[in-house]
Structures are given as structure tokens and as C-alpha cells.
Short mmCIF file of N, CA and C in Angstrom, two decimals:
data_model
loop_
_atom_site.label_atom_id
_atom_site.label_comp_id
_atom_site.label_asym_id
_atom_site.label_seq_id
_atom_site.Cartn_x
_atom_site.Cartn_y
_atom_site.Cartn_z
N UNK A 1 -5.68 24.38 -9.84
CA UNK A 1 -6.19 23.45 -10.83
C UNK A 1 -5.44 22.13 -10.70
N UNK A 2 -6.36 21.39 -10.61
CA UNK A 2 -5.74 19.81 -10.29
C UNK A 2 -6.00 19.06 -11.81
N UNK A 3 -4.74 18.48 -12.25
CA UNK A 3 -4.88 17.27 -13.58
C UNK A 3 -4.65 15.97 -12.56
N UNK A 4 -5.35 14.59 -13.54
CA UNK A 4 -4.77 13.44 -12.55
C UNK A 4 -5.29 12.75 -14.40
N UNK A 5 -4.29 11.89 -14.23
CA UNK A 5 -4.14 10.81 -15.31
C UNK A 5 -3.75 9.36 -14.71
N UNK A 6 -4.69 8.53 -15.35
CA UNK A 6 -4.74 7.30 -14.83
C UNK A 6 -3.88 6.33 -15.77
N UNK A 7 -3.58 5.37 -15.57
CA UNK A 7 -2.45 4.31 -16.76
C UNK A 7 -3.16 3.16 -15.61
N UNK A 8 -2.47 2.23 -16.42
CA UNK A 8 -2.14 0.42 -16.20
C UNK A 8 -3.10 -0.03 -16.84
N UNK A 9 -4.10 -0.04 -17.33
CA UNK A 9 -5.09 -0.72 -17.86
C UNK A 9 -4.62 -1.80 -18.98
N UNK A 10 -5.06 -2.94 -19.28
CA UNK A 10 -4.67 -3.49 -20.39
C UNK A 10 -5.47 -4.77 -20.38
N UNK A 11 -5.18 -6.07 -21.33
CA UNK A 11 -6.18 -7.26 -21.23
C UNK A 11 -5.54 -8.17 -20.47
N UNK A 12 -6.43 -8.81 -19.47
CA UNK A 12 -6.32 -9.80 -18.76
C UNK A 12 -7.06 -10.51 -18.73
N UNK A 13 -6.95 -11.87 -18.68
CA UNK A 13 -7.60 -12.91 -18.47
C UNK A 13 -8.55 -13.20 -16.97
N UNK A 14 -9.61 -13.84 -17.34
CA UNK A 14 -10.66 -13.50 -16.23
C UNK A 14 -9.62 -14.22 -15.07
N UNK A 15 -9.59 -14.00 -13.60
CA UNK A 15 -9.25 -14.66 -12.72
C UNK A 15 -7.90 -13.58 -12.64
N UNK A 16 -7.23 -13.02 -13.21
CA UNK A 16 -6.01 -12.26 -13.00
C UNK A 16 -6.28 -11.06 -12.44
N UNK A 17 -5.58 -10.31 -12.44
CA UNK A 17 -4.87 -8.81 -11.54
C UNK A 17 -4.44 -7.73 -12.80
N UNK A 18 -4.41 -6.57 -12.24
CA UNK A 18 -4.10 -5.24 -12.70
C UNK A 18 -3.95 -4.66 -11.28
N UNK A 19 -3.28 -3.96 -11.79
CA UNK A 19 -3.02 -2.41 -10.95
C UNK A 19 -3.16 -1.22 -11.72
N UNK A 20 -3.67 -0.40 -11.26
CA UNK A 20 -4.34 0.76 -11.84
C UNK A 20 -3.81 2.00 -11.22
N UNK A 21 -3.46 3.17 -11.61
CA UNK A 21 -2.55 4.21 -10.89
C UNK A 21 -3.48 5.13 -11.07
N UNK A 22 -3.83 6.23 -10.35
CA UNK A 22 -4.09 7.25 -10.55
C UNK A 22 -3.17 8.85 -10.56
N UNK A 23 -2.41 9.08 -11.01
CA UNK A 23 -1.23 10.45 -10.83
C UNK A 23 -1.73 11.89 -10.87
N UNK A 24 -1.20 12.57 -10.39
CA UNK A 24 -1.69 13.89 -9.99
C UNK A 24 -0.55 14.77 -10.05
N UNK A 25 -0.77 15.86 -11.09
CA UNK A 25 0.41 16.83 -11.82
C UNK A 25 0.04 18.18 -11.04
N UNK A 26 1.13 18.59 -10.45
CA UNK A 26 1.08 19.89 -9.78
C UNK A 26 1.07 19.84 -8.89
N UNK A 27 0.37 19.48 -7.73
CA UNK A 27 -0.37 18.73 -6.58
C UNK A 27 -0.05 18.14 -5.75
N UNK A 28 -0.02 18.06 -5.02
CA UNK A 28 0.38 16.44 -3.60
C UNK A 28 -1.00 16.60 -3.18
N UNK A 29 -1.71 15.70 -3.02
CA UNK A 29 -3.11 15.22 -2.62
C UNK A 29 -3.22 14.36 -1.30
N UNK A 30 -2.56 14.55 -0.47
CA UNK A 30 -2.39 13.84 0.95
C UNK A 30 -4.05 13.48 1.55
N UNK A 31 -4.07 15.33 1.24
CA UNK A 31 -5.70 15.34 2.31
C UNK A 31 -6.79 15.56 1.23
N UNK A 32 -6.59 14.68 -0.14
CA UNK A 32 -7.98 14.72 -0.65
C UNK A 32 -8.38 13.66 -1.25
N UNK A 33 -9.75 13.41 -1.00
CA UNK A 33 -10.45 12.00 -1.19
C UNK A 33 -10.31 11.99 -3.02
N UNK A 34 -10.23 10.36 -3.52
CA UNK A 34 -10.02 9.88 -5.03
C UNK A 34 -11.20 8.65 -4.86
N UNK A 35 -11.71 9.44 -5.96
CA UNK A 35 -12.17 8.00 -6.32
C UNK A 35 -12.07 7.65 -7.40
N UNK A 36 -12.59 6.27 -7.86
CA UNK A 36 -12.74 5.29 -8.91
C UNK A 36 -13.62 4.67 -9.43
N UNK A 37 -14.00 4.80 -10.58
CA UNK A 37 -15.01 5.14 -11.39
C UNK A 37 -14.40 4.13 -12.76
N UNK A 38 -15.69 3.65 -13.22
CA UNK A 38 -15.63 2.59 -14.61
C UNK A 38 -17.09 3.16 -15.14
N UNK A 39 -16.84 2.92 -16.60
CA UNK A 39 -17.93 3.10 -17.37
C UNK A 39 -17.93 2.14 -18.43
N UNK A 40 -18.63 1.21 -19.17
CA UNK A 40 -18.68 0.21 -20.25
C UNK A 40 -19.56 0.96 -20.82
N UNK A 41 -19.20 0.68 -22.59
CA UNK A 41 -19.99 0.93 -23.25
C UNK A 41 -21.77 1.06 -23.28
N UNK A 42 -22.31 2.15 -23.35
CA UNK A 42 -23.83 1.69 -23.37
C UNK A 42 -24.16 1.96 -21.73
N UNK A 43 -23.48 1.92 -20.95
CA UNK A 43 -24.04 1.88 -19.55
C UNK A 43 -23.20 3.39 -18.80
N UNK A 44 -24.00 3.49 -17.98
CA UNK A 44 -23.85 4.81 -16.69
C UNK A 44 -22.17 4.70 -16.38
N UNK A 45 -21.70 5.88 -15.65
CA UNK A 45 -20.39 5.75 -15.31
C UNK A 45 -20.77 5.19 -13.59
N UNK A 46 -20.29 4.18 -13.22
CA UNK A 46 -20.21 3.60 -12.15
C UNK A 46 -19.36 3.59 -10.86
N UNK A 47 -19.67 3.89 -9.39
CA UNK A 47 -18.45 3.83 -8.68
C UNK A 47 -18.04 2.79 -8.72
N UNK A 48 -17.04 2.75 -8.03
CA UNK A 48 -15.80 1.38 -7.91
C UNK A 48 -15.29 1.36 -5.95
N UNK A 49 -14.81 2.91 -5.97
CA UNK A 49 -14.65 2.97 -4.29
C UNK A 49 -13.51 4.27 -4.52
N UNK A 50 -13.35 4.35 -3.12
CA UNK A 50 -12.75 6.01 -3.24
C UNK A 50 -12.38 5.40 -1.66
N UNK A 51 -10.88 6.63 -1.93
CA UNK A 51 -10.31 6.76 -0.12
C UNK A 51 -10.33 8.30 0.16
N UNK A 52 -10.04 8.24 1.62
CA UNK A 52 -9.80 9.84 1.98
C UNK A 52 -8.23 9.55 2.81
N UNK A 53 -8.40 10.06 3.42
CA UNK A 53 -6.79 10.22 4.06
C UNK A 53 -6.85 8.93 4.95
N UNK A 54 -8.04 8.34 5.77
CA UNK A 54 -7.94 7.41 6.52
C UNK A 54 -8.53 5.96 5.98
N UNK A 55 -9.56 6.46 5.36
CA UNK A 55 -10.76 5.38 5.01
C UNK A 55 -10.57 4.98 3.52
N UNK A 56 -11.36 3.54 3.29
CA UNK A 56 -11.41 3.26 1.75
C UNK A 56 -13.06 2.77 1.90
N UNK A 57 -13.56 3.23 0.78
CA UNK A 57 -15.27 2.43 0.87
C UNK A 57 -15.07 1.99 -1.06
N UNK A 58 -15.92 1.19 -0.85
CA UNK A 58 -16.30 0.01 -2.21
C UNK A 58 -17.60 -0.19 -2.76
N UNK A 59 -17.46 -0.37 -3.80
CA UNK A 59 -19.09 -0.87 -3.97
C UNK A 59 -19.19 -2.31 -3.76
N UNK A 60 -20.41 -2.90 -3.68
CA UNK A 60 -20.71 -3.76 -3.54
C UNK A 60 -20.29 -5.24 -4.61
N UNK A 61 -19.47 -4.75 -5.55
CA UNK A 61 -19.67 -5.22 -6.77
C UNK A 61 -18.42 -5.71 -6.82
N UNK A 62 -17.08 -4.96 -5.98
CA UNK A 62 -16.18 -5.55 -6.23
C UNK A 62 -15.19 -5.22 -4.71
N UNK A 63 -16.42 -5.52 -3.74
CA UNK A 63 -15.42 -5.77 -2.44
C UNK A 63 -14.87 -7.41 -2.03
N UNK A 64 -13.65 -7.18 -1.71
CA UNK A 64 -13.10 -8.35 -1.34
C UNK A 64 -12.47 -8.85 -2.49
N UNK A 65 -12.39 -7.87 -3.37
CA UNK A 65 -11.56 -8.20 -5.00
C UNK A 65 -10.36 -6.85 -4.97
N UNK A 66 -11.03 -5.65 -4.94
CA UNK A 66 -10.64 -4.77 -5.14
C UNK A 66 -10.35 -3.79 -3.91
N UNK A 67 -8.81 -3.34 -4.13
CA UNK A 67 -8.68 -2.83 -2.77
C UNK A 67 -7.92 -1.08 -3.59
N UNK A 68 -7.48 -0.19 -3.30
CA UNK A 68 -7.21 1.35 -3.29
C UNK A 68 -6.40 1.54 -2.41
N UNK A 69 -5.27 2.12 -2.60
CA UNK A 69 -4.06 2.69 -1.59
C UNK A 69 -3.71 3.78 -2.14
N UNK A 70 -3.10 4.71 -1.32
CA UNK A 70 -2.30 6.15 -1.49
C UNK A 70 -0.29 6.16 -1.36
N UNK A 71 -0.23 6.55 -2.37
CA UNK A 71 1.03 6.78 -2.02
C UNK A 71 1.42 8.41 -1.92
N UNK A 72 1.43 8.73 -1.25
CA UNK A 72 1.03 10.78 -1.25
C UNK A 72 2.52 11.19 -1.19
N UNK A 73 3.11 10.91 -0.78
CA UNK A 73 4.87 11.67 -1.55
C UNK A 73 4.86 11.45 -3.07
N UNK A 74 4.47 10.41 -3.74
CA UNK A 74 4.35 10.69 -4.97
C UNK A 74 2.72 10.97 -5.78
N UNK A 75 2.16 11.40 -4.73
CA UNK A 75 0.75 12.07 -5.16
C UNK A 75 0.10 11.27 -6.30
N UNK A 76 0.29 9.76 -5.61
CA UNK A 76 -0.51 8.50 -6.80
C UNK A 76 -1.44 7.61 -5.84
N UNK A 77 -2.49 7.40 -6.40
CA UNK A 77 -3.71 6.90 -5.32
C UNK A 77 -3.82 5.25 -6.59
N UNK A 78 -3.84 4.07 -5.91
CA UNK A 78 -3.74 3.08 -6.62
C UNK A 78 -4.94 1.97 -6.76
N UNK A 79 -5.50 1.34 -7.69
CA UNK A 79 -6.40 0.67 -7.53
C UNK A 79 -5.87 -1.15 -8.11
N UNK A 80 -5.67 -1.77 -7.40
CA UNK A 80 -5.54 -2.96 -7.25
C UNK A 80 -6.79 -3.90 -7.39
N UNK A 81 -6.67 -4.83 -8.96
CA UNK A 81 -7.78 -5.28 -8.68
C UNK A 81 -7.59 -7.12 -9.08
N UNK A 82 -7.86 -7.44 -8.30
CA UNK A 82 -7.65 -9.30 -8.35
C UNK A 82 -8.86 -9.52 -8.53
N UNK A 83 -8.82 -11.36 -8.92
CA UNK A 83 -10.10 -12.19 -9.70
C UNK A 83 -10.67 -11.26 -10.30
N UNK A 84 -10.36 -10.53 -11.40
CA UNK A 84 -11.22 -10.01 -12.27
C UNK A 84 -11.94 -11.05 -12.91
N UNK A 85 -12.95 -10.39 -13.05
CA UNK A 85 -14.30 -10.86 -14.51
C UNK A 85 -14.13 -9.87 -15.36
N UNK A 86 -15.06 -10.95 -16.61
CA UNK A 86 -15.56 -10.29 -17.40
C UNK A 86 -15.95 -8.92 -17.57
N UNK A 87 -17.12 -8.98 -15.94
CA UNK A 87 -18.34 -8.24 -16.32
C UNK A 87 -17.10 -6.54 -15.51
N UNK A 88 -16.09 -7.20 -15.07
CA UNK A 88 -15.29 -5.55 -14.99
C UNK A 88 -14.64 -4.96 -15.95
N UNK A 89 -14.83 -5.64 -17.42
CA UNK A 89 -14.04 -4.74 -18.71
C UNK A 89 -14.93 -3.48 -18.74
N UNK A 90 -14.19 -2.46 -18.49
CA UNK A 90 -15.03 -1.02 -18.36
C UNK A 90 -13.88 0.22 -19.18
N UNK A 91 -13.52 1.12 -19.41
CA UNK A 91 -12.67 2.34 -19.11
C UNK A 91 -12.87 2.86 -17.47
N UNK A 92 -12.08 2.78 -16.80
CA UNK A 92 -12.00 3.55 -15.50
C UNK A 92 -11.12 4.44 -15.37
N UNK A 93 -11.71 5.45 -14.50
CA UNK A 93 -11.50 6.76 -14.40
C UNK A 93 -10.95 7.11 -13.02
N UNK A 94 -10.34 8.14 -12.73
CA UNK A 94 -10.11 8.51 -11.31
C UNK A 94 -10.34 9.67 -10.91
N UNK A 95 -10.85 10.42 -10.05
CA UNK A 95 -11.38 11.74 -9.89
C UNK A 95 -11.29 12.32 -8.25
N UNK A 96 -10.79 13.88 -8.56
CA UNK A 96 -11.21 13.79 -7.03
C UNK A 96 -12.78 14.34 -6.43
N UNK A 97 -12.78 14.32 -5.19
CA UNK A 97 -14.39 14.48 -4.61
C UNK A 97 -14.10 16.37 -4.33
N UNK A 98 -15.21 16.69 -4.94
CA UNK A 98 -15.48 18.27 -4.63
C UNK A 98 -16.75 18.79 -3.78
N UNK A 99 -17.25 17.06 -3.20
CA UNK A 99 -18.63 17.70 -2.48
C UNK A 99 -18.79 16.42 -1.96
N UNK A 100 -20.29 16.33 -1.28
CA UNK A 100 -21.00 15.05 -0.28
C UNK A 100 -19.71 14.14 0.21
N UNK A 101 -20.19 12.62 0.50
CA UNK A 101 -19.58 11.99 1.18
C UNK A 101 -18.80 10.77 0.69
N UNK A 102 -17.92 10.45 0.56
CA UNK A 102 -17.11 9.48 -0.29
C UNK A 102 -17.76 8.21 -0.49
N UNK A 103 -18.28 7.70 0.84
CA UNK A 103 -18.92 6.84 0.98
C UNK A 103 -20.76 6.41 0.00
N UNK A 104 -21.38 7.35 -0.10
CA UNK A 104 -22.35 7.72 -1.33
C UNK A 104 -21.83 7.09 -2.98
N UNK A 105 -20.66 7.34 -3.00
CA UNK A 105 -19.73 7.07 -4.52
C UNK A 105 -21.23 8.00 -5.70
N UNK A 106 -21.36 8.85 -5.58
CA UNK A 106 -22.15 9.88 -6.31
C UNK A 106 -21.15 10.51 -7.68
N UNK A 107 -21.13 10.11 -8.49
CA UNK A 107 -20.30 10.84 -9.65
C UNK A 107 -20.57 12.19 -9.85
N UNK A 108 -21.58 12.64 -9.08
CA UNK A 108 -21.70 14.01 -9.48
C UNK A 108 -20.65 14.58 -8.29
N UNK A 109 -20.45 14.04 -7.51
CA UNK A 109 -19.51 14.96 -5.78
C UNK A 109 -18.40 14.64 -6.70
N UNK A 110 -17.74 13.96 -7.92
CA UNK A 110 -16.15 14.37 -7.98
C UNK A 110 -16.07 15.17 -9.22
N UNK A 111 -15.27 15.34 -9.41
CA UNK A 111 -14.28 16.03 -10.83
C UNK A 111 -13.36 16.10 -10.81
N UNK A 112 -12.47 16.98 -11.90
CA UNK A 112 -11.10 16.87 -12.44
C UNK A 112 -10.38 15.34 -12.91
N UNK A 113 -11.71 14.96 -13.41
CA UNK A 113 -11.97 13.77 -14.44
C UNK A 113 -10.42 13.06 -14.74
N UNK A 114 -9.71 12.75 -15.37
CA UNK A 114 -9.12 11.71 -16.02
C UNK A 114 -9.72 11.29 -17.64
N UNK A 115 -8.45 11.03 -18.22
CA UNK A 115 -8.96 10.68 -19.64
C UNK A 115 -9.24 9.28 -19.53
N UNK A 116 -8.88 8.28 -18.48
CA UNK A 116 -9.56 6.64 -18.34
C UNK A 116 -8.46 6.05 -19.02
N UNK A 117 -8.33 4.53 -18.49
CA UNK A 117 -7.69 3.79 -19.02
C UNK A 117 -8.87 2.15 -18.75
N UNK A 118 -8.38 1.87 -19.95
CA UNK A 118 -9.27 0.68 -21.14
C UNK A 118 -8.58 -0.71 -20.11
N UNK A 119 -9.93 -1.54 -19.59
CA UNK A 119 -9.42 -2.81 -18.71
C UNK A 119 -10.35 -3.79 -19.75
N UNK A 120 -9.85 -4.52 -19.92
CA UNK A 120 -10.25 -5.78 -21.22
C UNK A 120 -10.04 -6.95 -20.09
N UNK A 121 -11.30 -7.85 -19.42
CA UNK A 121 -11.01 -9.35 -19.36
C UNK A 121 -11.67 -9.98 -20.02
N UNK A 122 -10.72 -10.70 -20.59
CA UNK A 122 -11.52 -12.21 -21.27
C UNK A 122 -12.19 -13.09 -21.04
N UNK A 123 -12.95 -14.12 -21.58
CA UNK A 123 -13.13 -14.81 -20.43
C UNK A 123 -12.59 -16.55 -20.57
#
């Protein structure tokens, strides 16, 4: 049984940065794909991008903003996100993949959910 709890979230001003952690209790996750996931009020839970041991894929929405790294001795997968907007105040989530292809970003291929942490930009 895998837990993973996410932190850093907080308010930033449009044009700024966060870093976003994803942690994983019990576990070292070297060889398993994470992804990243936002949901805003009223709307679908959304990918963001996910890595596996070699690769990182993105959505369309926030490549060339947003980048994902692993730190696997301390079993924390990271989401880095510069020039934020507005339109990225979401709760995001981190999860790992239990099926299909990372690249898809399908919310149904992950689980072992995360309780989310709250990203506020202003504008």
C-alpha cells in the first residue's frame, strides 16, 4: 500500500513560481510513474504531466512553464511551476499510474490519490 501527500501550495501572484512536492510514505518509488493532476472548482480533475523513471510528458496547457523532477532516495517527485496564471489556481494532486500510458494523462490509469494542495494566483 502506497500513501503520497503533496505540500507547497500557497498564493502567488500571476507571473511567479511554486514548487510543489509530491512524498511517498513507506515506499521508494524509483521505478514508478507520478503524475500531476489539478482540479478547480466546478470543473473535471485535469492532467498537468507525469514522469516515469526516464521520461516527463505535459499537457498542452502548461508546457514550457511547468517542468516535474524525481528525487528517488527521498521518494519525492517535484512539480515546478513558473509564470503562473490565473487560470492555474486549481487544488493539485499527485498520484501514481496503475495502468495505460503516462503519456495519455487519463485520471482513471492512476491512484493512491493525495489529499491536494490549494495553488491561489492572483492576478
Amino acid at each position: 500500500q502506497v500513501q503520497l501527500a503533496e505540500s507547497g501550495g500557497g498564493l502567488v501572484q500571476a507571473g511567479g513560481s511554486l514548487r510543489l512536492s509530491c512524498a511517498a510514505s513507506g515506499r521508494a518509488f524509483s521505478t514508478y510513474t507520478i503524475g500531476w493532476f489539478r482540479q478547480a472548482p466546478g470543473k473535471e480533475r485535469e492532467f498537468v504531466g507525469a514522469i516515469t523513471w526516464n521520461s516527463g510528458y505535459y499537457a498542452d496547457s502548461v508546457k514550457g512553464r511547468f517542468t516535474i523532477f524525481r528525487e528517488n532516495t527521498k521518494s519525492t517527485v517535484y512539480l515546478q511551476m513558473n509564470s503562473l496564471k490565473p487560470e492555474d489556481t486549481a487544488v493539485y494532486y499527485c498520484a501514481l499510474q496503475k495502468s495505460g500510458l503516462a503519456a495519455q494523462g487519463l485520471a482513471s490509469d492512476f491512484g493512491s490519490w493525495g489529499q491536494g494542495t490549494q495553488v491561489t494566483v492572483s492576478s
